[in-house]
Short mmCIF file of C-alpha atoms in Angstrom, two decimals:
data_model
loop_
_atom_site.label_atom_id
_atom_site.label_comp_id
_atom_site.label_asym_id
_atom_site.label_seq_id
_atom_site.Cartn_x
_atom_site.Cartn_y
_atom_site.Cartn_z
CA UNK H 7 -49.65 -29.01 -16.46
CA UNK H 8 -50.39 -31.43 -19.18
CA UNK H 9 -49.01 -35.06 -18.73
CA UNK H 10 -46.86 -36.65 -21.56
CA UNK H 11 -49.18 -39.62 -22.33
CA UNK H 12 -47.75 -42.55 -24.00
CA UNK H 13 -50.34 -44.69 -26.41
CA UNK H 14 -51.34 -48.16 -25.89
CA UNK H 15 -48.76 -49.61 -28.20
CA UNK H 16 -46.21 -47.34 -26.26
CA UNK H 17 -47.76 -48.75 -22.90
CA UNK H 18 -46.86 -52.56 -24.05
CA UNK H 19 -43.37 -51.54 -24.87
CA UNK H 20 -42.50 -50.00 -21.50
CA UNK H 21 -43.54 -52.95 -20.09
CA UNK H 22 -41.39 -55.02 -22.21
CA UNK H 23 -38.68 -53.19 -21.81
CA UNK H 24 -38.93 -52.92 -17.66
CA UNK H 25 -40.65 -56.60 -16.98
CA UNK H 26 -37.03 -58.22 -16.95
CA UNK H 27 -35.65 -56.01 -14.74
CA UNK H 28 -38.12 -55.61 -12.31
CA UNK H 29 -36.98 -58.69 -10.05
CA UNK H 30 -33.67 -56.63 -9.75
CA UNK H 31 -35.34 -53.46 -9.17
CA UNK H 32 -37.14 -54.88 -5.98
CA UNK H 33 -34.59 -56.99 -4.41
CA UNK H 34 -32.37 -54.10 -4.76
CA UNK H 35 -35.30 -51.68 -3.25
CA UNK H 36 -35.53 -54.12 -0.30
CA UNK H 37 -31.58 -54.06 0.31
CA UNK H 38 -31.62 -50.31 0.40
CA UNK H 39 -34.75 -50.12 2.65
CA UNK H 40 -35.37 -52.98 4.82
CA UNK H 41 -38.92 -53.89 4.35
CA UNK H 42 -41.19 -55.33 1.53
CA UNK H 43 -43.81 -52.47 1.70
CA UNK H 44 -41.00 -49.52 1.18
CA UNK H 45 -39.31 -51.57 -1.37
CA UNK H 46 -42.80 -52.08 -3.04
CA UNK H 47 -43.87 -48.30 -2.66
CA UNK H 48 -39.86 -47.44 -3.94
CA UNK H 49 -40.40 -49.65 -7.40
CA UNK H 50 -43.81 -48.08 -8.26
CA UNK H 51 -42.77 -44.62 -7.47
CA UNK H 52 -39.18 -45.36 -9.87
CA UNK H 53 -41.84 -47.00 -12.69
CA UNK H 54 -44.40 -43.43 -12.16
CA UNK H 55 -41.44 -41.98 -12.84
CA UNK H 56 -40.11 -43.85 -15.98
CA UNK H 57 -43.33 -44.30 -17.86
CA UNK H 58 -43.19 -40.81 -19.25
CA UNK H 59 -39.43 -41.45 -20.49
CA UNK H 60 -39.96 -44.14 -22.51
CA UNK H 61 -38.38 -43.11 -25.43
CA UNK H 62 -35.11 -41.68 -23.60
CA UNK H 63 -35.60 -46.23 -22.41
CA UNK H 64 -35.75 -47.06 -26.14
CA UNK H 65 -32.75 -45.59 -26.53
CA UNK H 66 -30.43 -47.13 -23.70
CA UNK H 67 -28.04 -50.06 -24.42
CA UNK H 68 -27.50 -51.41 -21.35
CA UNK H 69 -31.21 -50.77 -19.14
CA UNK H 70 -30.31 -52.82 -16.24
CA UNK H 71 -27.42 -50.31 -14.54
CA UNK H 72 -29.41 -47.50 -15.99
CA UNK H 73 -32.83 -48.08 -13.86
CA UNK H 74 -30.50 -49.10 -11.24
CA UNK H 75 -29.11 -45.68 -11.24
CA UNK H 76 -32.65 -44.05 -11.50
CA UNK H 77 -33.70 -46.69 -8.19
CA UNK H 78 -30.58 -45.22 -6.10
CA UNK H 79 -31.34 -41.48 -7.43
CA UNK H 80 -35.29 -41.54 -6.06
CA UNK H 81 -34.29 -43.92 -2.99
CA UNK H 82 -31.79 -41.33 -1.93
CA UNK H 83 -34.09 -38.36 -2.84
CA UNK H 84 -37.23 -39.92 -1.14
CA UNK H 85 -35.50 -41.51 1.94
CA UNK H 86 -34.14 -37.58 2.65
CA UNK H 87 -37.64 -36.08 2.32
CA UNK H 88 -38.88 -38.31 4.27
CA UNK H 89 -36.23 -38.26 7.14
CA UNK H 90 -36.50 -42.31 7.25
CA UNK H 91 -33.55 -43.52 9.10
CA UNK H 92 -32.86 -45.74 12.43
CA UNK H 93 -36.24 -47.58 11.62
CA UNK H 94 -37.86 -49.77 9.05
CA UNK H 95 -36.21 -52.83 9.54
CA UNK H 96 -37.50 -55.83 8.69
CA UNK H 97 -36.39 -59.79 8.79
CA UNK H 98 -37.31 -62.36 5.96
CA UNK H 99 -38.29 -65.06 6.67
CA UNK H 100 -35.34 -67.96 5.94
CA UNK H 101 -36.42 -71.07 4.29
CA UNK H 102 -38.95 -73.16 6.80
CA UNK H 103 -40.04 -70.46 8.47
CA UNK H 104 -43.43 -69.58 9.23
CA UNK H 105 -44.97 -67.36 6.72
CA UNK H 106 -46.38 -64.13 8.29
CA UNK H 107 -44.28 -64.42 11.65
CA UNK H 108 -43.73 -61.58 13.11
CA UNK H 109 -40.18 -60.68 12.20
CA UNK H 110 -39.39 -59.68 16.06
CA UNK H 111 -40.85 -63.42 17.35
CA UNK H 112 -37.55 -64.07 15.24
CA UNK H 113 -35.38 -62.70 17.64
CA UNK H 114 -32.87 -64.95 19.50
CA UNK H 115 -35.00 -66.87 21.94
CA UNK H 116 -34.05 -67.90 25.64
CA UNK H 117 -34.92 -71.44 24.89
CA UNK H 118 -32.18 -73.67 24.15
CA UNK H 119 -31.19 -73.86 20.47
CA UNK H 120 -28.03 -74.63 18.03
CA UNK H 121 -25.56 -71.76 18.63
CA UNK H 122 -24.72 -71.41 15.60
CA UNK H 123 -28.36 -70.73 14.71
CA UNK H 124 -28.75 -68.47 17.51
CA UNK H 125 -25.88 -66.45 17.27
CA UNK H 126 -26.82 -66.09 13.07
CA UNK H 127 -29.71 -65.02 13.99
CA UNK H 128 -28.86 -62.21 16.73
CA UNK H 129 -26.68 -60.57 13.65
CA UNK H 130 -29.22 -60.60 11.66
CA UNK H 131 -31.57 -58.61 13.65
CA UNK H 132 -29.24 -56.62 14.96
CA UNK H 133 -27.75 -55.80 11.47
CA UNK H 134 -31.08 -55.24 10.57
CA UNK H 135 -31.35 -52.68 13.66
CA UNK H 136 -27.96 -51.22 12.15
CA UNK H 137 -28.59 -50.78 8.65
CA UNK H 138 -31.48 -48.45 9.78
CA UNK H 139 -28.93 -45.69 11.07
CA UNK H 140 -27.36 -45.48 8.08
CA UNK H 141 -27.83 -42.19 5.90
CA UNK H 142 -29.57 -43.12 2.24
CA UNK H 143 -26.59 -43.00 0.19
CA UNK H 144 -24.35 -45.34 3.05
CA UNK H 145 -26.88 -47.24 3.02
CA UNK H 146 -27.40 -47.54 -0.59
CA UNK H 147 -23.45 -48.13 -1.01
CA UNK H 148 -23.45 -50.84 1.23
CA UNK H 149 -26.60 -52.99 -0.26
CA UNK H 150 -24.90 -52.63 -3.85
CA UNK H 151 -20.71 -53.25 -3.23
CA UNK H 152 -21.39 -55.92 0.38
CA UNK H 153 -24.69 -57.20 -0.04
CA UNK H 154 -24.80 -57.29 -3.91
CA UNK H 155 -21.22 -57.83 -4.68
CA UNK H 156 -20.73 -54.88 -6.98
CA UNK H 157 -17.03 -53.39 -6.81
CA UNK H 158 -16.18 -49.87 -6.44
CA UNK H 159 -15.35 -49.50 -9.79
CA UNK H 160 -18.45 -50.57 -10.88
CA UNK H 161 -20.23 -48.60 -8.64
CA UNK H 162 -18.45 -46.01 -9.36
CA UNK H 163 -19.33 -46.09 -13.39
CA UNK H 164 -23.13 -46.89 -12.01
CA UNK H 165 -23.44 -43.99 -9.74
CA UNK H 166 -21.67 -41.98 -11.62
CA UNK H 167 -19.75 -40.92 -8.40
CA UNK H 168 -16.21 -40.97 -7.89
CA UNK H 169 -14.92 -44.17 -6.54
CA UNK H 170 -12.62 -42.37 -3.76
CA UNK H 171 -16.30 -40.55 -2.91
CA UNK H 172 -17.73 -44.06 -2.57
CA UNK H 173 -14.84 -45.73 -1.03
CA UNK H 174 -15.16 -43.16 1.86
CA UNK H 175 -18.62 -43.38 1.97
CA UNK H 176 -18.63 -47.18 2.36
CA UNK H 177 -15.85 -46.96 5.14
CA UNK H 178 -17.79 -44.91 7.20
CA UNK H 179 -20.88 -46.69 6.76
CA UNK H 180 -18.92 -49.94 8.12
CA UNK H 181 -17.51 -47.85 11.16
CA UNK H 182 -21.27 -46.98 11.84
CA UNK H 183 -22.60 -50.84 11.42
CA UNK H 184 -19.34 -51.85 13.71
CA UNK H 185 -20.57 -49.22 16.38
CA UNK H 186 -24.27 -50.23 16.57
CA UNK H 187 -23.19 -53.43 16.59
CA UNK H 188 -20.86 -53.09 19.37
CA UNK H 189 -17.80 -54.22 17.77
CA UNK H 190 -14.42 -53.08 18.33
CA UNK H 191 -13.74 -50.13 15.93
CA UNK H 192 -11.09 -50.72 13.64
CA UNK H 193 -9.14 -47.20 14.33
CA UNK H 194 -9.12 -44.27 16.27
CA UNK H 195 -11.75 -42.46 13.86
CA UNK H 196 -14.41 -44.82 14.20
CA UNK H 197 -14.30 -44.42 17.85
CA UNK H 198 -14.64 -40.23 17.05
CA UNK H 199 -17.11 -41.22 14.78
CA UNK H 200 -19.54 -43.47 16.73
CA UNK K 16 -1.38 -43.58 15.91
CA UNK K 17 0.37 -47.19 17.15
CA UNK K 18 0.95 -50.21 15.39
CA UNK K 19 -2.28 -51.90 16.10
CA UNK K 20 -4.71 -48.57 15.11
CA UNK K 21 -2.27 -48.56 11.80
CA UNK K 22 -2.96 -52.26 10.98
CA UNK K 23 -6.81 -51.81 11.85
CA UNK K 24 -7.19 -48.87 10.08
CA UNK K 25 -6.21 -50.79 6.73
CA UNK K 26 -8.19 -53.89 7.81
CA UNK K 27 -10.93 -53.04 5.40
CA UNK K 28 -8.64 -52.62 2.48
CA UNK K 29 -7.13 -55.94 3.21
CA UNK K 30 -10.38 -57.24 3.02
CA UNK K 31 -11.53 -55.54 0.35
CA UNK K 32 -8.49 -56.87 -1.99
CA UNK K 33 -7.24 -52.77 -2.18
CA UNK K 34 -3.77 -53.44 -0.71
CA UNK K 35 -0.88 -54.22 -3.15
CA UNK K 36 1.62 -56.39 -1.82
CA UNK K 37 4.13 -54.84 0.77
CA UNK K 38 0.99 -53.61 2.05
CA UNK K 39 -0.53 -56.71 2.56
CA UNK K 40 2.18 -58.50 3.92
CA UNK K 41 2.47 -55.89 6.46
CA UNK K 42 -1.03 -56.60 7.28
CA UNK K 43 -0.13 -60.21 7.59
CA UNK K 44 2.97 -60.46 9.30
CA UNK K 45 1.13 -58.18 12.35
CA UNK K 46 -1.58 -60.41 12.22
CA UNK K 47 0.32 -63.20 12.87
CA UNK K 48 1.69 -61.45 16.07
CA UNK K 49 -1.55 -60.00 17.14
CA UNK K 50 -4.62 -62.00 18.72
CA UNK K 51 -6.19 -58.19 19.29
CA UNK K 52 -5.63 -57.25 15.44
CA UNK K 53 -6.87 -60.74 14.79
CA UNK K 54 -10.12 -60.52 16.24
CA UNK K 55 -11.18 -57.56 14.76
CA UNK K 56 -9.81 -59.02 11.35
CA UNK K 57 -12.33 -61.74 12.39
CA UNK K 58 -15.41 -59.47 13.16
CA UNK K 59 -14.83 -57.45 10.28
CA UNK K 60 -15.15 -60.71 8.44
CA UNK K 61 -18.33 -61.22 10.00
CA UNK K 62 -19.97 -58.13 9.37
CA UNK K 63 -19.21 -58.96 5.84
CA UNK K 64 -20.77 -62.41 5.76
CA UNK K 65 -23.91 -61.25 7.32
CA UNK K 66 -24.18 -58.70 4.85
CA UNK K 67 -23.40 -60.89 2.04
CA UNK K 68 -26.02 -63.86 3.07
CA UNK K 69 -28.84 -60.89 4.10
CA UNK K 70 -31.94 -62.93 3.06
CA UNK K 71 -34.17 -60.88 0.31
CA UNK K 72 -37.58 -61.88 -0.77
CA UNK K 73 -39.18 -62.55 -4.25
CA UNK K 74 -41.46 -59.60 -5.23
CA UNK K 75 -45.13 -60.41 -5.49
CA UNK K 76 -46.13 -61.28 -8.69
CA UNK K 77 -49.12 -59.48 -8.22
CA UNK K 78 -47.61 -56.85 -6.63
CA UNK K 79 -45.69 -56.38 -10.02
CA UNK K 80 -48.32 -56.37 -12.48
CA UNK K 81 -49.86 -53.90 -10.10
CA UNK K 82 -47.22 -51.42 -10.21
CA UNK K 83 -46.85 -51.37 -14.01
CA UNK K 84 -50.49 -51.29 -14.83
CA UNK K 85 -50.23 -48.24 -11.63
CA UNK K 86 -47.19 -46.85 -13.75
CA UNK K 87 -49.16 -46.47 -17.15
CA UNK K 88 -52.71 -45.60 -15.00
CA UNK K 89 -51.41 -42.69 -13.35
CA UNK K 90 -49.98 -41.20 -16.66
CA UNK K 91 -52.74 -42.32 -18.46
CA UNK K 92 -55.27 -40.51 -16.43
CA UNK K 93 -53.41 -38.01 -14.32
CA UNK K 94 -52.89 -38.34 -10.59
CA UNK K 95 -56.29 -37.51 -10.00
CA UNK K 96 -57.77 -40.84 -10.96
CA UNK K 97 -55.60 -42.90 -9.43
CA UNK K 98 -55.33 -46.60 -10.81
CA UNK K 99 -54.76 -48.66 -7.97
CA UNK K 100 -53.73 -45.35 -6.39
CA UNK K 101 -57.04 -46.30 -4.12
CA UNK K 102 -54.84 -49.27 -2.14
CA UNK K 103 -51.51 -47.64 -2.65
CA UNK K 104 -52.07 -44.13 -1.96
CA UNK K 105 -54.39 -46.13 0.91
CA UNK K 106 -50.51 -47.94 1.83
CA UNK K 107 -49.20 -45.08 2.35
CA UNK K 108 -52.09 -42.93 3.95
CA UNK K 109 -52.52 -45.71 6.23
CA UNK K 110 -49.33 -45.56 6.21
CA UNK K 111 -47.59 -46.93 8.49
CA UNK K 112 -48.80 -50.93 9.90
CA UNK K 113 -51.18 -53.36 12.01
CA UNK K 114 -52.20 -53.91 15.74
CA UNK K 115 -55.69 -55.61 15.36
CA UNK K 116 -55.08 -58.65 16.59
CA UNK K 117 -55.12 -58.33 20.33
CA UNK K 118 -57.39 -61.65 20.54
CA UNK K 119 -56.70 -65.72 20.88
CA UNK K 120 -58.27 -67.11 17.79
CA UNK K 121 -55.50 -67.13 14.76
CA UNK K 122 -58.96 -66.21 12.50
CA UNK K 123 -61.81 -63.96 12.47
CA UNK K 124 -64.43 -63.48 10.12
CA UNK K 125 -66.67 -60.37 9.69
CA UNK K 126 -69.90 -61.70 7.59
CA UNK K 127 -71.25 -59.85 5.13
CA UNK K 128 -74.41 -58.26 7.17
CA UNK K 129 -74.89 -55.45 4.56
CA UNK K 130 -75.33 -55.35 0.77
CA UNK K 131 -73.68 -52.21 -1.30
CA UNK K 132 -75.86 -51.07 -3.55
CA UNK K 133 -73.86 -49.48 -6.80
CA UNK K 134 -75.06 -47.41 -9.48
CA UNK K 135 -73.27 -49.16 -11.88
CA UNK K 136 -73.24 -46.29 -14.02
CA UNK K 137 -69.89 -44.49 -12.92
CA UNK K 138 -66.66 -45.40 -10.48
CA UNK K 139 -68.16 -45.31 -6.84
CA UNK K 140 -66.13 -45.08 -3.89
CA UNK K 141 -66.67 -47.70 -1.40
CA UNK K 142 -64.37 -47.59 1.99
CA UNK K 143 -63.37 -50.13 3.90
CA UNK K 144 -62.01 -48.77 7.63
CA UNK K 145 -59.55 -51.04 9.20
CA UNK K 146 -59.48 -50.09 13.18
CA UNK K 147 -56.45 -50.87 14.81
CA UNK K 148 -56.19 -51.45 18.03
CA UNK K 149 -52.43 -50.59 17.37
CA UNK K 150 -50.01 -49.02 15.23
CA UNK K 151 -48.99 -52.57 12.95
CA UNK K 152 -45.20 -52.34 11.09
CA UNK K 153 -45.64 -54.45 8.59
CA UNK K 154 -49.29 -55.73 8.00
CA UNK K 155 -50.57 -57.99 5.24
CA UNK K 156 -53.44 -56.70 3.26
CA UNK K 157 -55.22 -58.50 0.87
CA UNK K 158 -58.56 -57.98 -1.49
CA UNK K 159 -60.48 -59.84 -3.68
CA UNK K 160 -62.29 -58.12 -6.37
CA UNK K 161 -65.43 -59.54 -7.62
CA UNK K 162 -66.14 -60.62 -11.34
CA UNK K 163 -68.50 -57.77 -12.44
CA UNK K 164 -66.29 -54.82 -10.71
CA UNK K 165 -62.98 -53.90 -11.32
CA UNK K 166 -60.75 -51.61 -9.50
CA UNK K 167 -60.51 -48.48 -11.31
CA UNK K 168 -57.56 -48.12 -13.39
CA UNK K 169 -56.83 -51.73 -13.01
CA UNK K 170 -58.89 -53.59 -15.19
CA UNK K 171 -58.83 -57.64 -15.25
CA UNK K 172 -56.73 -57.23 -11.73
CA UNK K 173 -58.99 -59.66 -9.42
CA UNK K 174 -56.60 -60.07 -6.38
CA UNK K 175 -54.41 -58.16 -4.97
CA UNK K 176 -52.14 -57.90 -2.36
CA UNK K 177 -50.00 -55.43 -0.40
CA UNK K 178 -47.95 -54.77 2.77
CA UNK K 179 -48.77 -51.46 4.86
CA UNK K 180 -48.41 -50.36 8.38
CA UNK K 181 -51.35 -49.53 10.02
CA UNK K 182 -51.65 -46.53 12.39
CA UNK K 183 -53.65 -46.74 15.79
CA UNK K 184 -57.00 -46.55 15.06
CA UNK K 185 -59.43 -46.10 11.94
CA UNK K 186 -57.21 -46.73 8.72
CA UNK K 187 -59.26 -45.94 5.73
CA UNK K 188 -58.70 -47.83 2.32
CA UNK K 189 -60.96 -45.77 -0.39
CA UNK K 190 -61.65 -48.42 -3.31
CA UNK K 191 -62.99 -46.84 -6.24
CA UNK K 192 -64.98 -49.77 -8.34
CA UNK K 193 -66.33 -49.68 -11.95
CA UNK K 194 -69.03 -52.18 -12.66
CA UNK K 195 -68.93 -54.39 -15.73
CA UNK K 196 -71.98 -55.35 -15.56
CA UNK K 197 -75.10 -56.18 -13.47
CA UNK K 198 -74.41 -58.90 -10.81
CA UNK K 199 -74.24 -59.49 -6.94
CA UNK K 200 -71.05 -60.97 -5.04
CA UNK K 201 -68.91 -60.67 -2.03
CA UNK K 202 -65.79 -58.43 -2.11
CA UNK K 203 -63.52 -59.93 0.67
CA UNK K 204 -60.93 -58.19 2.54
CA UNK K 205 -58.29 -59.38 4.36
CA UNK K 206 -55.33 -58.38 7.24
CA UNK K 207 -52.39 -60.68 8.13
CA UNK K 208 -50.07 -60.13 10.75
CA UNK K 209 -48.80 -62.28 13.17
CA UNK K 210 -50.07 -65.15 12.18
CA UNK K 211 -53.19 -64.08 12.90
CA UNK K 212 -56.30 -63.08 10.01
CA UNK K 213 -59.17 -60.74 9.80
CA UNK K 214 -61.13 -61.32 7.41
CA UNK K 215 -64.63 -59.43 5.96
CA UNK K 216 -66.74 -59.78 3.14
CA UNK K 217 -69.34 -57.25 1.59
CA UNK K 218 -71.52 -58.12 -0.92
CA UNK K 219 -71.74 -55.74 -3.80
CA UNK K 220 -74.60 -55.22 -6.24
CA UNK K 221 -75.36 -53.85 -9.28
CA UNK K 222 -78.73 -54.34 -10.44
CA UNK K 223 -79.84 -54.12 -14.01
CA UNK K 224 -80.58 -50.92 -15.28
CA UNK K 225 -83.60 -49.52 -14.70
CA UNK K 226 -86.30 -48.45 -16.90
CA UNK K 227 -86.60 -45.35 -15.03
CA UNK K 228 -83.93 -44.55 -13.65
CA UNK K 229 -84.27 -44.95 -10.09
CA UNK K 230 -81.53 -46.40 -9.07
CA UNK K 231 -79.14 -43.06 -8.27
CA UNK K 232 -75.47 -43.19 -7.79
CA UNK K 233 -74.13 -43.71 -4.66
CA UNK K 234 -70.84 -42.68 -4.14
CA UNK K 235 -68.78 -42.28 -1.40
CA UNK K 236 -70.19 -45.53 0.03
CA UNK K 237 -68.61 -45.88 3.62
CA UNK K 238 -68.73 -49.31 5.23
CA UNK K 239 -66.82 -49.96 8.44
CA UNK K 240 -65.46 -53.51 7.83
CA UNK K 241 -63.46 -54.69 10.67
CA UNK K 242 -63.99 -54.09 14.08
CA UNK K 243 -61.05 -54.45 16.56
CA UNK K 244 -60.92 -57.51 17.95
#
């Protein structure tokens, strides 16, 4: 089958149009998948997969939620065929930290250290740990409404998913993060659940 | 269901703001009688801090321009000529990430023992096998293109650098190079992880064009570049 092409002129403008937004694209790849290299591989396969709708791009008012919507669409599609959960997880490095460390040689160490520091950095790797075991679209609703700060109606209008769908979906994904994180479930169900 | 799995089970509404107000005062008024309700109020808050303050990176620049000129490349020229398709499609043939660096020194350099001979008349494959000594989550790979080549379907792209995991053993990385013109210089190659580098260079030349001709293509160029360590 014959490729749409787009012309060089054409090429220019789809890069116009997605170079603002690709910043958001990738930090929002990373939240839903853990790691810089599936985040990276997520954004090129969601840009492979615009270039050919430019015009349908020219067209859209607001492009930010709309290639946020495409992102969440292939993540979701892509994670399934793949079968990628409960691994993948990856820590960034905080500010000071050695570039290139191995994220595990980040985990909590024996030595004596600032609690505070210690204990912030248990969660994170065990969040990190949890967040893998969630299913592509809990996962997904998680990064955008508790990492990213959208709300439910947003999401909902983003999605295009009903927000009692989402709200649901979101609960359970908390009852899963509580579980693998050993915290005391917050009702009966979670405790079925887990 | 009791008073305390009634309360909990409405702990994430509370928190979330979805209550109205008889509902969260009834939240409230068992809080303030319950230190078990309490805690989980208080790790529930938790969870949602650590969420909230879950550290994300700044793409790569070059990773960036490499993925848009990869976007426009693969429709450009179909899926069978990939752009940069030879390092990505290499990220995720490789696939998966690193285990070279089994030795004490934070840096090792392969030198350049061999010289490439190109055609210079077409793209030629040249591959570069990484051996692992293990499977590698989340290696750094890096590559340095020299001035009269260019990656195929990335023209004027002169570094470039990606993250793949590396499987257990030979990883291949197929680069397919265009010359621009006659010239000899080192392509370099590089693996991070750990804190640790390999490094190797191969030096890549393409002579002037012959008067006669002798000087036949060579793809499919195969040059085993880093040995484990």
């Amino acid at each position: 089958m014959r490729k749409k092409s787009v012309s060089g002129g054409s090429a220019a403008e789809f890069e116009s149009l997605l170079r603002p937004h690709l910043r958001h694209l990738y930090q929002t790849a990373y939240r839903f998948t853990g790691t810089r290299a599936d985040a990276e591989d997520l954004v090129q396969d969601v840009l492979v997969k615009l270039y050919p709708r430019l015009s349908e791009l020219r067209t859209v008012d607001q492009l930010r939620p709309w290639v946020t919507r495409v992102l969440y669409r292939v993540f979701v599609d892509e994670w399934r065929r793949r079968g990628r959960r409960g691994e993948q997880v990856e820590a960034v490095a905080e500010e000071g930290a050695e570039t290139g460390a191995d994220p595990m040689d980040r985990l909590p160490s024996v030595s004596p250290g600032p609690e505070e520091e210690t204990q912030s950095s248990l969660i994170r790797t065990r969040l990190a740990a949890a967040l893998g075991t969630l299913n592509p679209e809990q996962r997904a609703v998680v990064a955008l409404h508790d990492m990213e700060g959208y709300t439910l109606e947003e999401l909902s209008s983003l999605l295009d998913c009903p927000t009692g769908t989402l709200k649901s979906r979101l609960h359970r994904a908390r009852a899963r993060l509580r579980v693998e994180l050993d915290m005391e479930p917050l009702s009966a169900l979670e405790r079925v659940e887990g | 269901m009791n008073r305390c799995e009634h309360i909990a089970h409405r702990l994430d509404d509370y928190l979330d703001g979805h209550l109205d107000g008889a509902g969260r005062d009834a939240v409230e008024v068992h809080l303030n009688g319950c230190a078990d309700c309490r805690r989980r109020l208080a790790e529930a808050r938790d969870l949602r801090a650590a969420l909230r303050a879950w550290p994300v990176p700044e793409p790569d620049p070059a990773f960036l321009r490499q993925a848009l000129e990869q976007a426009k490349g693969v429709h450009r020229r179909g899926p069978s000529r990939p752009v940069l398709a030879a390092a990505l499609a290499a990220t995720l043939a490789l696939g998966l990430a690193l285990g070279l660096f089994m030795g004490t020194s934070d840096t090792s350099v392969e030198p350049s023992v061999q010289v490439v001979v190109l055609s210079g008349e077409h793209t030629e494959t040249v591959h570069l096998v990484f051996h692992a000594t293990r499977a590698v989550p989340d290696a750094e790979i890096q590559l340095s293109i020299p001035a009269h080549l260019e990656l195929s379907g990335s023209p004027g792209v002169r570094d470039l650098r990606w993250h793949a995991e590396l499987s257990e053993g030979a990883n291949l990385l197929a680069l397919p190079l265009a010359a621009l013109h006659a010239g000899e210089d080192y392509l370099e190659a590089s693996i991070n992880y750990n804190g640790k580098e390999q490094r190797v260079r191969v030096a890549l030349r393409v002579p002037h064009a012959p008067a006669d001709g002798s000087a036949g293509p060579r793809s499919g160029l195969h040059f085993e570049s880093i040995d484990p360590v």
